[in-house]
mmCIF file of C-alpha atoms in Angstrom:
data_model
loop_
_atom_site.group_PDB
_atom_site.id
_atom_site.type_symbol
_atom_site.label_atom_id
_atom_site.label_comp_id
_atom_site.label_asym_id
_atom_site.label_seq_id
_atom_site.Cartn_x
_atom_site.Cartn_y
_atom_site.Cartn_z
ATOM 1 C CA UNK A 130 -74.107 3.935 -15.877
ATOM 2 C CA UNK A 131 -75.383 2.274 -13.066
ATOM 3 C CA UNK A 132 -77.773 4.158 -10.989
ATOM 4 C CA UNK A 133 -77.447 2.515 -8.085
ATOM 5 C CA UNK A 134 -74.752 0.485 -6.713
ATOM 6 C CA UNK A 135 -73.819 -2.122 -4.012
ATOM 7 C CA UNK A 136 -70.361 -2.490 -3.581
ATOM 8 C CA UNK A 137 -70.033 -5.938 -1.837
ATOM 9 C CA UNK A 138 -71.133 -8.748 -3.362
ATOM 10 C CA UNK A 139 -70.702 -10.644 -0.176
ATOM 11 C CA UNK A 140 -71.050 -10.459 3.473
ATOM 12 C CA UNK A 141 -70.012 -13.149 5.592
ATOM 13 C CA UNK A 142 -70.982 -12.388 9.589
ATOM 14 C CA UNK A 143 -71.068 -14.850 12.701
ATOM 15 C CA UNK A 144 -74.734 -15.345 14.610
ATOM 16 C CA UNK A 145 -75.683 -12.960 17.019
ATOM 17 C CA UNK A 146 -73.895 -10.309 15.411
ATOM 18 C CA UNK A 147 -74.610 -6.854 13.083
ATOM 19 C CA UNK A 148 -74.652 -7.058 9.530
ATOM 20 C CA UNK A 149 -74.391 -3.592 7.736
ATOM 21 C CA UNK A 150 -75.315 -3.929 4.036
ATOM 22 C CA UNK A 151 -74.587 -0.885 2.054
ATOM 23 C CA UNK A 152 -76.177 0.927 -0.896
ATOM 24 C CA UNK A 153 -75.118 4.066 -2.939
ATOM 25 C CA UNK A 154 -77.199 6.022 -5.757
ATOM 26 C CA UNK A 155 -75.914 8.409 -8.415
ATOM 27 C CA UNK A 156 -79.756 10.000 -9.472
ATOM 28 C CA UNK A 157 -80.866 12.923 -7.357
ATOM 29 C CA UNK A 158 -84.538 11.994 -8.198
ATOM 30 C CA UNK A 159 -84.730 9.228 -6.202
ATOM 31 C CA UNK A 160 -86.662 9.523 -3.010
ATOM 32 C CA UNK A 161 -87.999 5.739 -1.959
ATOM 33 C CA UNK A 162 -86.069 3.026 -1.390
ATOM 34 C CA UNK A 163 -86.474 -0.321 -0.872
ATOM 35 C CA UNK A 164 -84.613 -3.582 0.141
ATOM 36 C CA UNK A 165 -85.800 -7.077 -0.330
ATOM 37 C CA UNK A 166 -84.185 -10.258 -0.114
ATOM 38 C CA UNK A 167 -84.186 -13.279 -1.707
ATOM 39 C CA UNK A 168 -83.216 -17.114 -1.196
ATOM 40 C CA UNK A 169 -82.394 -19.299 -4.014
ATOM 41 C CA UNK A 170 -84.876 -20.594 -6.312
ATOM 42 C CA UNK A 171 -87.223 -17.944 -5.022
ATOM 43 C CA UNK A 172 -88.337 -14.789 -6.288
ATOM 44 C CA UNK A 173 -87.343 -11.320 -3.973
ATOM 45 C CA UNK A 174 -89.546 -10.234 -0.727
ATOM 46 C CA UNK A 175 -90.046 -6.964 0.249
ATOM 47 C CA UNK A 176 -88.388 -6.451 3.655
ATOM 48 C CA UNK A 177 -88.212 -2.556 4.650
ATOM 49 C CA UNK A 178 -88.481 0.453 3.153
ATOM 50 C CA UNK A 179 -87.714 4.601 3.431
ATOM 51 C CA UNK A 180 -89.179 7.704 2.066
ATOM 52 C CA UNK A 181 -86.718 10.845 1.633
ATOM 53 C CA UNK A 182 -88.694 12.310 3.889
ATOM 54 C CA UNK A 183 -86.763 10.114 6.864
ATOM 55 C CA UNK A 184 -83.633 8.997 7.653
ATOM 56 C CA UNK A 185 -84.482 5.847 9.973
ATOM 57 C CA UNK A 186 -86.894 3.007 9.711
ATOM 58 C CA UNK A 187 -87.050 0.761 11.935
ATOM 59 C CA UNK A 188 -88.814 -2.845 11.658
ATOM 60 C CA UNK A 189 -88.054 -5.677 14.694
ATOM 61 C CA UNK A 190 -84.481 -6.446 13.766
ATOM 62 C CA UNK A 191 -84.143 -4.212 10.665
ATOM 63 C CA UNK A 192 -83.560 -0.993 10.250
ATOM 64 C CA UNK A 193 -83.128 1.167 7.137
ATOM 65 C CA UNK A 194 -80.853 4.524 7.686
ATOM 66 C CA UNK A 195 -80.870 6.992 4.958
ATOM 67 C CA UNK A 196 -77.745 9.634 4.520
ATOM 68 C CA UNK A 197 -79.313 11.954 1.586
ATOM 69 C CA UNK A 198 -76.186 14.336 1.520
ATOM 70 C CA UNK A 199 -73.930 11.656 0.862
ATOM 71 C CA UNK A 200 -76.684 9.449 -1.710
ATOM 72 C CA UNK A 201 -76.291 6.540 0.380
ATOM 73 C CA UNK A 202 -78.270 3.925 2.323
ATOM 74 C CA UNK A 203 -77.545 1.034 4.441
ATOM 75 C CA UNK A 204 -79.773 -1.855 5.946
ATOM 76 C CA UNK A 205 -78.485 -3.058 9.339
ATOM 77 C CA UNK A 206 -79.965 -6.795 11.078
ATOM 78 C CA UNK A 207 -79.858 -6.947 14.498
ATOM 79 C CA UNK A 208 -78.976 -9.603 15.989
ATOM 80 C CA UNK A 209 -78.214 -11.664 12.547
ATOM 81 C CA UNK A 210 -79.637 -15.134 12.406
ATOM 82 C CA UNK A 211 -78.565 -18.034 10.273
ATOM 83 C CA UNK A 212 -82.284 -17.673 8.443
ATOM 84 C CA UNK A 213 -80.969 -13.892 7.354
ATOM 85 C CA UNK A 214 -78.718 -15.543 4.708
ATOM 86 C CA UNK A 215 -79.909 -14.379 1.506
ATOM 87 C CA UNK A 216 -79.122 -12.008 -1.457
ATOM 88 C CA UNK A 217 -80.166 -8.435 -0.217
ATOM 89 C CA UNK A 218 -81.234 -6.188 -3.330
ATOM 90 C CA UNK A 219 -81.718 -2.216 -2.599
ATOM 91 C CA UNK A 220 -83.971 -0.819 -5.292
ATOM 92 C CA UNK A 221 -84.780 3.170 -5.633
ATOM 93 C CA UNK A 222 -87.452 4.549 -7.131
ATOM 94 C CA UNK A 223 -88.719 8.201 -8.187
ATOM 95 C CA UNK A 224 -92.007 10.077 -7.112
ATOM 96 C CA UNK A 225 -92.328 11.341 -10.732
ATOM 97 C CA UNK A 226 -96.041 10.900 -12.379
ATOM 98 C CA UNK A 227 -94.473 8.876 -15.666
ATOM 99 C CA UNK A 228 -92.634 6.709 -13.124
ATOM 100 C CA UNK A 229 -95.500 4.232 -12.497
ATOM 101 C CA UNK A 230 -93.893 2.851 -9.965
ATOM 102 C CA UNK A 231 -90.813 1.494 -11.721
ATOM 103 C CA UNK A 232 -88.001 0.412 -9.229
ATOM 104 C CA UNK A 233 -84.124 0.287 -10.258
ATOM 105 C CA UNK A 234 -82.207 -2.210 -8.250
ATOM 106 C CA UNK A 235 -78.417 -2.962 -7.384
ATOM 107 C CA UNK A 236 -76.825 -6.227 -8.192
ATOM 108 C CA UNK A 237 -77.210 -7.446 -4.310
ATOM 109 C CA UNK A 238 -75.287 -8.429 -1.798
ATOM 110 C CA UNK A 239 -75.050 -12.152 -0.633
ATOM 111 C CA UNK A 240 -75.151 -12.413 3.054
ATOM 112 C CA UNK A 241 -74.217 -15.793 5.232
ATOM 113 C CA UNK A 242 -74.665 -15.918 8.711
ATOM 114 C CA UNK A 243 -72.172 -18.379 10.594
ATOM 115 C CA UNK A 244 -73.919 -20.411 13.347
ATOM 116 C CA UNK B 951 -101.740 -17.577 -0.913
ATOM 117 C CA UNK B 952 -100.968 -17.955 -4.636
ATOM 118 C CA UNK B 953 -99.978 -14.323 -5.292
ATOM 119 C CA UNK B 954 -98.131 -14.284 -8.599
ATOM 120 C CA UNK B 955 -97.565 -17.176 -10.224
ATOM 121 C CA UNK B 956 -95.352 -17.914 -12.943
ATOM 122 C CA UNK B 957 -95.799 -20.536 -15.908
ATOM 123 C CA UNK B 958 -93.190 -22.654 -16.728
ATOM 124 C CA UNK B 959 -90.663 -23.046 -13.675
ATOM 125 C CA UNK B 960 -87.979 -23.996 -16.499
ATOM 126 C CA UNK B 961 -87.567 -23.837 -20.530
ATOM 127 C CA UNK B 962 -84.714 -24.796 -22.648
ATOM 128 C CA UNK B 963 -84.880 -22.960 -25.952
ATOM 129 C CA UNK B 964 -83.136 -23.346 -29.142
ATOM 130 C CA UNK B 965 -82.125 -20.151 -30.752
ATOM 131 C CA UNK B 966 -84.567 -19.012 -33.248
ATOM 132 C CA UNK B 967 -87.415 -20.481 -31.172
ATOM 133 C CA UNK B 968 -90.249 -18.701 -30.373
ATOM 134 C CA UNK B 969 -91.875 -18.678 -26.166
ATOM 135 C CA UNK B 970 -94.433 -16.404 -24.126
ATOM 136 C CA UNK B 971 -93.468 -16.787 -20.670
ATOM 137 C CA UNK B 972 -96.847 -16.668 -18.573
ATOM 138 C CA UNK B 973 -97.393 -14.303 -14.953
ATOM 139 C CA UNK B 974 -100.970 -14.103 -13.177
ATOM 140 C CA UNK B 975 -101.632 -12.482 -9.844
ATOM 141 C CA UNK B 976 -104.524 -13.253 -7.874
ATOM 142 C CA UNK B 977 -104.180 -10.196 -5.763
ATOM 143 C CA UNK B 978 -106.010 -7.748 -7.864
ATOM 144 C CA UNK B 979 -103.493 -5.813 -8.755
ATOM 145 C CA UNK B 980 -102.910 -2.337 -11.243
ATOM 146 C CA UNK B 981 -99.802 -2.427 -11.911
ATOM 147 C CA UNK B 982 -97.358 -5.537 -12.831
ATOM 148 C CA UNK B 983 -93.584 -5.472 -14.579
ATOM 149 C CA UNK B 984 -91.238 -8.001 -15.981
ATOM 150 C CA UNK B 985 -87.622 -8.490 -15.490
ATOM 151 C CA UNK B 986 -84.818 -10.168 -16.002
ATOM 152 C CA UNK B 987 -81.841 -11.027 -13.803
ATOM 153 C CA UNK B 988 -78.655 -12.644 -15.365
ATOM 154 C CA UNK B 989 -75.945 -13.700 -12.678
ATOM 155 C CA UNK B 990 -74.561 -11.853 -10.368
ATOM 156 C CA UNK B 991 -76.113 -9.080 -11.199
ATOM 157 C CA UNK B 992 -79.350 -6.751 -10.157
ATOM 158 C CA UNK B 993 -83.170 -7.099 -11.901
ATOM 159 C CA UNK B 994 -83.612 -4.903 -14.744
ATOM 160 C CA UNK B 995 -87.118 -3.919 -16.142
ATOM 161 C CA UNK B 996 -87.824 -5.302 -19.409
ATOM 162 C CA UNK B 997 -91.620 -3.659 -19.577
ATOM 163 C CA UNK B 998 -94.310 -3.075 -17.630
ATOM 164 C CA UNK B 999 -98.343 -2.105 -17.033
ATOM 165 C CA UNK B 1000 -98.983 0.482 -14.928
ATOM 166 C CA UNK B 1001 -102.691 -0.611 -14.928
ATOM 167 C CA UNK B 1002 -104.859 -2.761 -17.398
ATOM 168 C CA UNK B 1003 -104.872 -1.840 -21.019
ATOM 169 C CA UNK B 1004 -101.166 0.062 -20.840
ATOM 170 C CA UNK B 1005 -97.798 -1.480 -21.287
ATOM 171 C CA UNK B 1006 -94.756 0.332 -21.607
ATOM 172 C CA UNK B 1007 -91.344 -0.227 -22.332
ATOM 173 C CA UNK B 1008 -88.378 -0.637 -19.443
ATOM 174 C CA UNK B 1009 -84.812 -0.907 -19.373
ATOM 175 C CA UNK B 1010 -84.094 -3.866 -21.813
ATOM 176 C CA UNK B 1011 -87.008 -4.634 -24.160
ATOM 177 C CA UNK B 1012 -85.319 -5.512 -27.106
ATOM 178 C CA UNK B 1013 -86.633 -8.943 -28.423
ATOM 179 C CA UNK B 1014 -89.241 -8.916 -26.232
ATOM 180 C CA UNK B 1015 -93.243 -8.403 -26.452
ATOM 181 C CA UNK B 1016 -95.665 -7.670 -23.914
ATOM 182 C CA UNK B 1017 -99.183 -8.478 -23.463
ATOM 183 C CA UNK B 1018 -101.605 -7.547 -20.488
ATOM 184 C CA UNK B 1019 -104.387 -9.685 -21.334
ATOM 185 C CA UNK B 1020 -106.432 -8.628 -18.320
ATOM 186 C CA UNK B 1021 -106.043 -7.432 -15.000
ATOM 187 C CA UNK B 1022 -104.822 -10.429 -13.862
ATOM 188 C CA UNK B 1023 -102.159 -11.159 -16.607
ATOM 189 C CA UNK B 1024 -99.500 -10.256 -17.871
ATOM 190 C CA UNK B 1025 -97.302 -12.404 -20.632
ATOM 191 C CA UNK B 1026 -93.750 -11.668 -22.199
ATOM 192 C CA UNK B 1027 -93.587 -13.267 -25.931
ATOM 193 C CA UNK B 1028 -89.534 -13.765 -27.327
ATOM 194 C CA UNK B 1029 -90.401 -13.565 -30.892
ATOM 195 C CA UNK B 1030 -86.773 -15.207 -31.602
ATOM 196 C CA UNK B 1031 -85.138 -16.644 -29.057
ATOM 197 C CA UNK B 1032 -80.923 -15.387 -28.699
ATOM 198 C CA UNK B 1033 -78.667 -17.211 -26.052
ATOM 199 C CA UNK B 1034 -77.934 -13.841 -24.800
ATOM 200 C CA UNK B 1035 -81.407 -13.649 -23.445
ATOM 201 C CA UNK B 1036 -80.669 -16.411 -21.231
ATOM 202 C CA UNK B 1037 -81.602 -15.584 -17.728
ATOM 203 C CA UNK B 1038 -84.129 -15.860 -15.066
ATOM 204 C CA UNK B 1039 -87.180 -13.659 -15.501
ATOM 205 C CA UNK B 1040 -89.559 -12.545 -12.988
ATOM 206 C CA UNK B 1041 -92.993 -11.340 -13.181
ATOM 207 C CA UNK B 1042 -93.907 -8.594 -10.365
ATOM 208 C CA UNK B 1043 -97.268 -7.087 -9.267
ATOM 209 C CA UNK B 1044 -98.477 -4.479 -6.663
ATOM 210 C CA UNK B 1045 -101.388 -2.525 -6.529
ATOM 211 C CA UNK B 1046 -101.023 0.917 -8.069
ATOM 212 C CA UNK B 1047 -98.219 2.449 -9.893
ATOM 213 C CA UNK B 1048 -97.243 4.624 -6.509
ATOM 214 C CA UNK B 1049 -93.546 4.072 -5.758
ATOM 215 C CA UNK B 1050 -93.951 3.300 -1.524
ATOM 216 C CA UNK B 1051 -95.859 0.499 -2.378
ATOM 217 C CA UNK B 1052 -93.070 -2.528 -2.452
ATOM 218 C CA UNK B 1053 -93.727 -5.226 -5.696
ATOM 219 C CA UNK B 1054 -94.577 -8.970 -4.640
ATOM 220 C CA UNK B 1055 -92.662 -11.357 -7.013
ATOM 221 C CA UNK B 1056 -93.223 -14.741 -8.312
ATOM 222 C CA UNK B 1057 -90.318 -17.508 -8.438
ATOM 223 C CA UNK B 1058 -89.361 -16.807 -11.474
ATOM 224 C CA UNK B 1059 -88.851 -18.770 -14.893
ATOM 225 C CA UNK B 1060 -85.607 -19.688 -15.882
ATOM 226 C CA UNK B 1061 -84.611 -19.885 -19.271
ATOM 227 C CA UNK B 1062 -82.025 -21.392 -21.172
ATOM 228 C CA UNK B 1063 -81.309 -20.820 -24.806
ATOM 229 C CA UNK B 1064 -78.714 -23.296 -27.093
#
């Protein structure tokens, strides 16, 4: 049972241009998420993040928006840019005291941005 | 910068064989985790160390071992190595176990098991 889920394994979107990348969670425990991304051969980077507690964050071109009802999340980049193309994971994690800080993470999405 | 680093880059393994898979941070960090990612899909938590002298078990730790020597590392031993744990592991630090702190990562060591 996978705890939390990105749907598209791919995004393909021309320069200049949004790309949405969307995330969806099935445990009602989770309240921080995370995305990072990651280029081949690389280990992942931690790009933005969002408490429960919110339902925006906004960093330069990315921002983070947070539907709690509906157990989803989606990371939009603004205007893309040919360096964006990477593998996008979203990763939740719990405020629970036996947590320490574990994070559980989707299978990613691969996004290419067309010069 | 060194941040985590990860010793080897790439291992080829025959099955049966033995390997600790090496991760030190320089960052003086609590808390550090291993995982695994096969393809296509998401990282999954093997174990981790919520601070120096603790390691607990994750998501997948079968035929694994753990060992947080000190506060700086953190090794994964496969006892006896199975093609099905062929995959890419990475070794992640941050500071304390608090979840709104994001992990750093090193590049990973990928492993390949005959």
């Amino acid at each position: 049972d996978q705890q939390v889920k990105q749907n598209s394994p791919s995004l393909s979107v021309q320069e200049g241009r949004i790309s949405i990348l969307n995330c969806d969670y099935t445990n009602s425990m989770f309240d921080y998420f995370l995305w990072y991304k990651k280029y081949p051969a690389e280990g992942p980077t931690f790009l933005i993040s969002i408490s429960s507690i919110k339902d925006k964050n906004e960093d330069g071109r990315f921002t983070v928006f947070l539907n709690k009802s509906a157990k989803h999340l989606s990371l939009h980049i603004v205007p893309s840019q040919p360096g964006d193309s990477a593998v996008y994971f979203c990763a939740a994690s719990a405020r629970v005291s036996t947590n320490a800080g574990k994070s559980t993470f989707g299978d990613g999405t691969t996004l290419t941005v067309k010069p | 910068n060194a941040g985590v680093t990860q010793t080897p880059k790439f291992q080829v393994l025959k099955t049966g064989q033995s390997m600790t898979l090496q991760c030190a941070q320089d960052m003086n960090h609590n808390s550090m985790y291993w995982y695994r990612q096969d393809p296509g899909m998401g990282l999954r938590l093997i174990y981790y160390s919520a601070s120096e002298g603790t390691t607990d078990k994750g998501e997948v730790p079968n035929g694994y071992n753990v060992s947080r020597l000190n506060k700086r590392e953190f090794s994964l031993r496969l006892e006896s190595a199975a093609p099905s744990q062929t995959s890419v592991y990475f070794c992640a630090s941050k500071p304390t176990p608090a979840v709104d702190q994001p992990q750093h990562f090193g590049d990973g060591t990928r492993l390949s098991i005959l």
